[in-house]
Tab-separated table of C-alpha atoms in Angstrom:
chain	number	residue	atom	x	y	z
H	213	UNK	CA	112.073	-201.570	64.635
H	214	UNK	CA	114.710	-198.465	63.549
H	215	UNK	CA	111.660	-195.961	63.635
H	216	UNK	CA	109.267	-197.759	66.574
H	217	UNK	CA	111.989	-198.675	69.044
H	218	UNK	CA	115.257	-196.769	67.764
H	219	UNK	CA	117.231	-200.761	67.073
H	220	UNK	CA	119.451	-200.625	64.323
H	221	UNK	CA	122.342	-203.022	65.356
H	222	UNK	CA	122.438	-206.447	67.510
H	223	UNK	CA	123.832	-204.340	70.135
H	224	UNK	CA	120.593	-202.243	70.453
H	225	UNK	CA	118.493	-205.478	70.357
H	226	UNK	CA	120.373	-207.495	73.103
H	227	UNK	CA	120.680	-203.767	75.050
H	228	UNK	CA	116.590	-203.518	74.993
H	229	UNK	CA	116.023	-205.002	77.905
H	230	UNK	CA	112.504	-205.526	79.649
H	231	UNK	CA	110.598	-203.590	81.891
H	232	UNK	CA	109.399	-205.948	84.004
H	233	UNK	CA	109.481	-210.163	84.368
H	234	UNK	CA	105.809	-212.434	84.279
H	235	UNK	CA	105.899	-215.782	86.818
H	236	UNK	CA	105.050	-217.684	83.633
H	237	UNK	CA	103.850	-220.048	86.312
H	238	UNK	CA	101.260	-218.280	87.358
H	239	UNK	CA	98.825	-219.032	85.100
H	240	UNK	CA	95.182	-218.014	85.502
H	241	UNK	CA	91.853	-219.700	85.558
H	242	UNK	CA	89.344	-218.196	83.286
H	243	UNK	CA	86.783	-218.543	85.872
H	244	UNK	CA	88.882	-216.616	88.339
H	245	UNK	CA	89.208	-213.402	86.064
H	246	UNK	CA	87.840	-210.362	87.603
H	247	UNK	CA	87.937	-206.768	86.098
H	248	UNK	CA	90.283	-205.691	88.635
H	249	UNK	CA	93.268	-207.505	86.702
H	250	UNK	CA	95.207	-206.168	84.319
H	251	UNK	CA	97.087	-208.394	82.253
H	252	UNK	CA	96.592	-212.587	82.278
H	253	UNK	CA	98.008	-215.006	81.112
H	254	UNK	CA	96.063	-217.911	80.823
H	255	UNK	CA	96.574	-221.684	79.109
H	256	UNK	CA	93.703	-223.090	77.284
H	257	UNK	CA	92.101	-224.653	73.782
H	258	UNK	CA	91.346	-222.570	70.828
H	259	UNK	CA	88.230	-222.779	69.188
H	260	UNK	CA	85.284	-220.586	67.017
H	261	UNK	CA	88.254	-219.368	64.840
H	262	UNK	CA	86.437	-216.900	62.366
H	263	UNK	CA	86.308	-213.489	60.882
H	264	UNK	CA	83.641	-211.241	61.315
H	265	UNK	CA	82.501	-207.839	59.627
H	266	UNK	CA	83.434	-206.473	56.296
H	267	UNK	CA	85.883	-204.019	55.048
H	268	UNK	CA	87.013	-201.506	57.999
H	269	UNK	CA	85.150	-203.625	60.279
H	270	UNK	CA	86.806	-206.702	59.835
H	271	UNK	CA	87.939	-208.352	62.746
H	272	UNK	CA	89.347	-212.209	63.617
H	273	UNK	CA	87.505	-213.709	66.832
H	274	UNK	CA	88.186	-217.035	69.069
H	275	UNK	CA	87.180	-218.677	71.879
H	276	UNK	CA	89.961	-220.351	74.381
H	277	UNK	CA	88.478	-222.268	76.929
H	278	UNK	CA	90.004	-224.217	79.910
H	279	UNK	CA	88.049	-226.627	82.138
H	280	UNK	CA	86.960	-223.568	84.467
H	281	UNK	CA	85.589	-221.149	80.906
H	282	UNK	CA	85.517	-219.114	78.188
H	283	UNK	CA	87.361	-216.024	77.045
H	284	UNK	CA	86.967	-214.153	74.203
H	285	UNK	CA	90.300	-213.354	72.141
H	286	UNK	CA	89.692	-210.582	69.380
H	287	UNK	CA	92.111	-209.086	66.870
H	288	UNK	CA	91.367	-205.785	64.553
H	289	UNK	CA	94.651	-206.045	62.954
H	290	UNK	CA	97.129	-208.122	61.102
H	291	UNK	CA	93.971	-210.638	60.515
H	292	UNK	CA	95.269	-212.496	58.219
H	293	UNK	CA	98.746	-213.083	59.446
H	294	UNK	CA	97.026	-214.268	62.635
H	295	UNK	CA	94.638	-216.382	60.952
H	296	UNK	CA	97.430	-218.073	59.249
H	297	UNK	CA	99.461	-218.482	62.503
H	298	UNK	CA	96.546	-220.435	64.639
H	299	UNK	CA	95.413	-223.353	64.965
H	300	UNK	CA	91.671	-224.626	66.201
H	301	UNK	CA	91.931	-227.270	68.847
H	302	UNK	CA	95.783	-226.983	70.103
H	303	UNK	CA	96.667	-225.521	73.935
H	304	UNK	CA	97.936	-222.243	73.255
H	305	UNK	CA	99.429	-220.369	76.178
H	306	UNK	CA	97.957	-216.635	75.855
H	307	UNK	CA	99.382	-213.184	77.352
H	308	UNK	CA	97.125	-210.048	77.137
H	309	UNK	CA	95.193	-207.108	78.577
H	310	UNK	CA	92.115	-208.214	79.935
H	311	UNK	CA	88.677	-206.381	79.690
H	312	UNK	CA	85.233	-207.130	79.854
H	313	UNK	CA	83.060	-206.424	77.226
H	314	UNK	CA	79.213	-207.310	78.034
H	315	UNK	CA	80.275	-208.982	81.258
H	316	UNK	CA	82.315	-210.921	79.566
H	317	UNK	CA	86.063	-211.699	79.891
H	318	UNK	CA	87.850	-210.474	76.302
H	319	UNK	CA	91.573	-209.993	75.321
H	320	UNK	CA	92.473	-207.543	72.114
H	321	UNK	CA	95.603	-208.603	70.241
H	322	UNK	CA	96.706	-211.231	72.665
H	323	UNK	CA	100.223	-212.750	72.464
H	324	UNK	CA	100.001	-216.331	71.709
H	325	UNK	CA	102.052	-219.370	71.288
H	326	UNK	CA	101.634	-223.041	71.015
H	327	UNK	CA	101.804	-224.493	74.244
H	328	UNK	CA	104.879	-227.201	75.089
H	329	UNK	CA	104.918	-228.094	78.429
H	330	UNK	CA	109.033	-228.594	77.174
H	331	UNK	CA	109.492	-225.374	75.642
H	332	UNK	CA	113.070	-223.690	77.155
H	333	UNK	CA	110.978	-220.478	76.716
H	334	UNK	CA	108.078	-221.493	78.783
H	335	UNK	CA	110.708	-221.074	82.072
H	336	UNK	CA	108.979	-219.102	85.548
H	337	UNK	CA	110.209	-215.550	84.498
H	338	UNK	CA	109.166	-214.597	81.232
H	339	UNK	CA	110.504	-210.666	79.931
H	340	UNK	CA	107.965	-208.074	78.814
H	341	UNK	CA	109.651	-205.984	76.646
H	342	UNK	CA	108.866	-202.386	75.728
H	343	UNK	CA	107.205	-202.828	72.137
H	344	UNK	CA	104.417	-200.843	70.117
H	345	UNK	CA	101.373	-201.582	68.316
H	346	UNK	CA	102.313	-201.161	65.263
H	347	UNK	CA	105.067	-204.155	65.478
H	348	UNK	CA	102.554	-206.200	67.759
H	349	UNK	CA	100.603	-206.081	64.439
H	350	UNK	CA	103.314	-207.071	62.426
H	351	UNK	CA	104.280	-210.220	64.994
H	352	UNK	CA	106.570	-208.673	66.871
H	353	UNK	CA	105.756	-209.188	70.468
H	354	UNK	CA	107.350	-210.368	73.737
H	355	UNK	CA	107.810	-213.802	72.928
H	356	UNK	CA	109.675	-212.663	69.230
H	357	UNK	CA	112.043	-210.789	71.247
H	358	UNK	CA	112.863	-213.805	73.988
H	359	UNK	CA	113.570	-216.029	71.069
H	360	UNK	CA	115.713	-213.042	68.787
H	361	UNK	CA	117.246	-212.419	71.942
H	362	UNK	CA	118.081	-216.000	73.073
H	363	UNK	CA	119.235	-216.810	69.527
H	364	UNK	CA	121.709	-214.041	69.400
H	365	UNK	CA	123.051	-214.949	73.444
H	366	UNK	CA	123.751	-218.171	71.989
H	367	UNK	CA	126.080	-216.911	69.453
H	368	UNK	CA	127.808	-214.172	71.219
H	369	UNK	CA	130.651	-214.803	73.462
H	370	UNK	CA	132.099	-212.869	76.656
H	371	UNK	CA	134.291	-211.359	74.588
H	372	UNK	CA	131.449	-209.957	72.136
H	373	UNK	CA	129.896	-208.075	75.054
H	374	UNK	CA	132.727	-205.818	76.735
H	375	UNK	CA	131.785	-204.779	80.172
H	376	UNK	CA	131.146	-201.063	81.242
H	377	UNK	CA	131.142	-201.182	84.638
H	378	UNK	CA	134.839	-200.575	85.958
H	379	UNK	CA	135.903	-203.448	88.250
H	380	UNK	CA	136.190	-201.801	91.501
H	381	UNK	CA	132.385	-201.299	91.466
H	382	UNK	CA	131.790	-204.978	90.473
H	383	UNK	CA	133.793	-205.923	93.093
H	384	UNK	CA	132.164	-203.438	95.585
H	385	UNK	CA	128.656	-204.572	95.309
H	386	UNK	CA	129.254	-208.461	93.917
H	387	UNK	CA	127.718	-207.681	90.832
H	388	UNK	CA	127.637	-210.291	87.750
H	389	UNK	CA	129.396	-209.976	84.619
H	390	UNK	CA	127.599	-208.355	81.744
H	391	UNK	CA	127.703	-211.156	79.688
């Protein structure tokens, strides 16, 4: 993270904030994809787990279906990591660019996590933080830095996190605390 996104201390982290929220609520049908959409997120079962290719051309594959179809998930890096993280036949909730490859819907490196209907992190705005391929591949994504940063909000206090606004502009335009 140093190199990639310039972090060094838990200042940096909790001061990389995201570019942009998701409605984590909106969740898509996989019949309803069209290659007019960017990124999806859709909720579904994971199946077909395998790796395909040799060498170079080694890639992990899947199949997540809900009751409406199928989408094709593909990773070309960090295989075996990813292998190890998954699990056929569990409700993942899945985040990614979509494209269509053969007519068909695919994802490339989605973000994924087991689905609990429960989950504090599965709330209607869900960050997208700025992030790079390099530590997608090595599991850092969106959802890593929700949790790092939730975990460290937990343990910080107001007093942790002085503010930098002066008061008088707070005040002016009924602003929140930093903290």
């Amino acid at each position: 993270m140093r190199k990639e996104l310039d972090i060094h201390t838990f200042g940096d982290l909790l001061a990389h904030f995201p570019y942009r929220y998701l409605d984590s609520n909106h969740v898509s049908r996989i019949a309803d994809l069209s290659p007019e959409q960017d990124y999806v997120q859709l909720r579904g079962v994971l199946i077909n787990l395998m790796e395909e290719g040799s060498n170079f051309k080694k890639r992990l594959t899947a199949t997540l279906y809900d009751q409406s179809g199928r989408v094709e998930l593909v990773w070309f890096q960090g295989i075996s990591w990813v292998s190890k993280a998954l699990e056929g036949g569990k409700v993942y909730a899945v985040f990614g660019k979509l494209s269509f490859f053969n007519g068909l819907p695919t994802i490339s490196h989605p973000e994924m996590e087991l689905y609990q209907a429960n989950n504090p992190l599965n709330s209607s705005l869900q960050p997208v933080y700025p992030t790079t391929e390099k530590l997608k591949s090595r599991g850092l994504s969106n959802r890593s830095f929700a949790k790092v940063i939730q975990y460290l909000l937990e343990k910080v206090s107001a007093a942790d996190i002085p503010e930098i606004l002066p008061p008088a502009v707070i005040r002016h335009f009924n602003l929140c605390s930093r903290f």
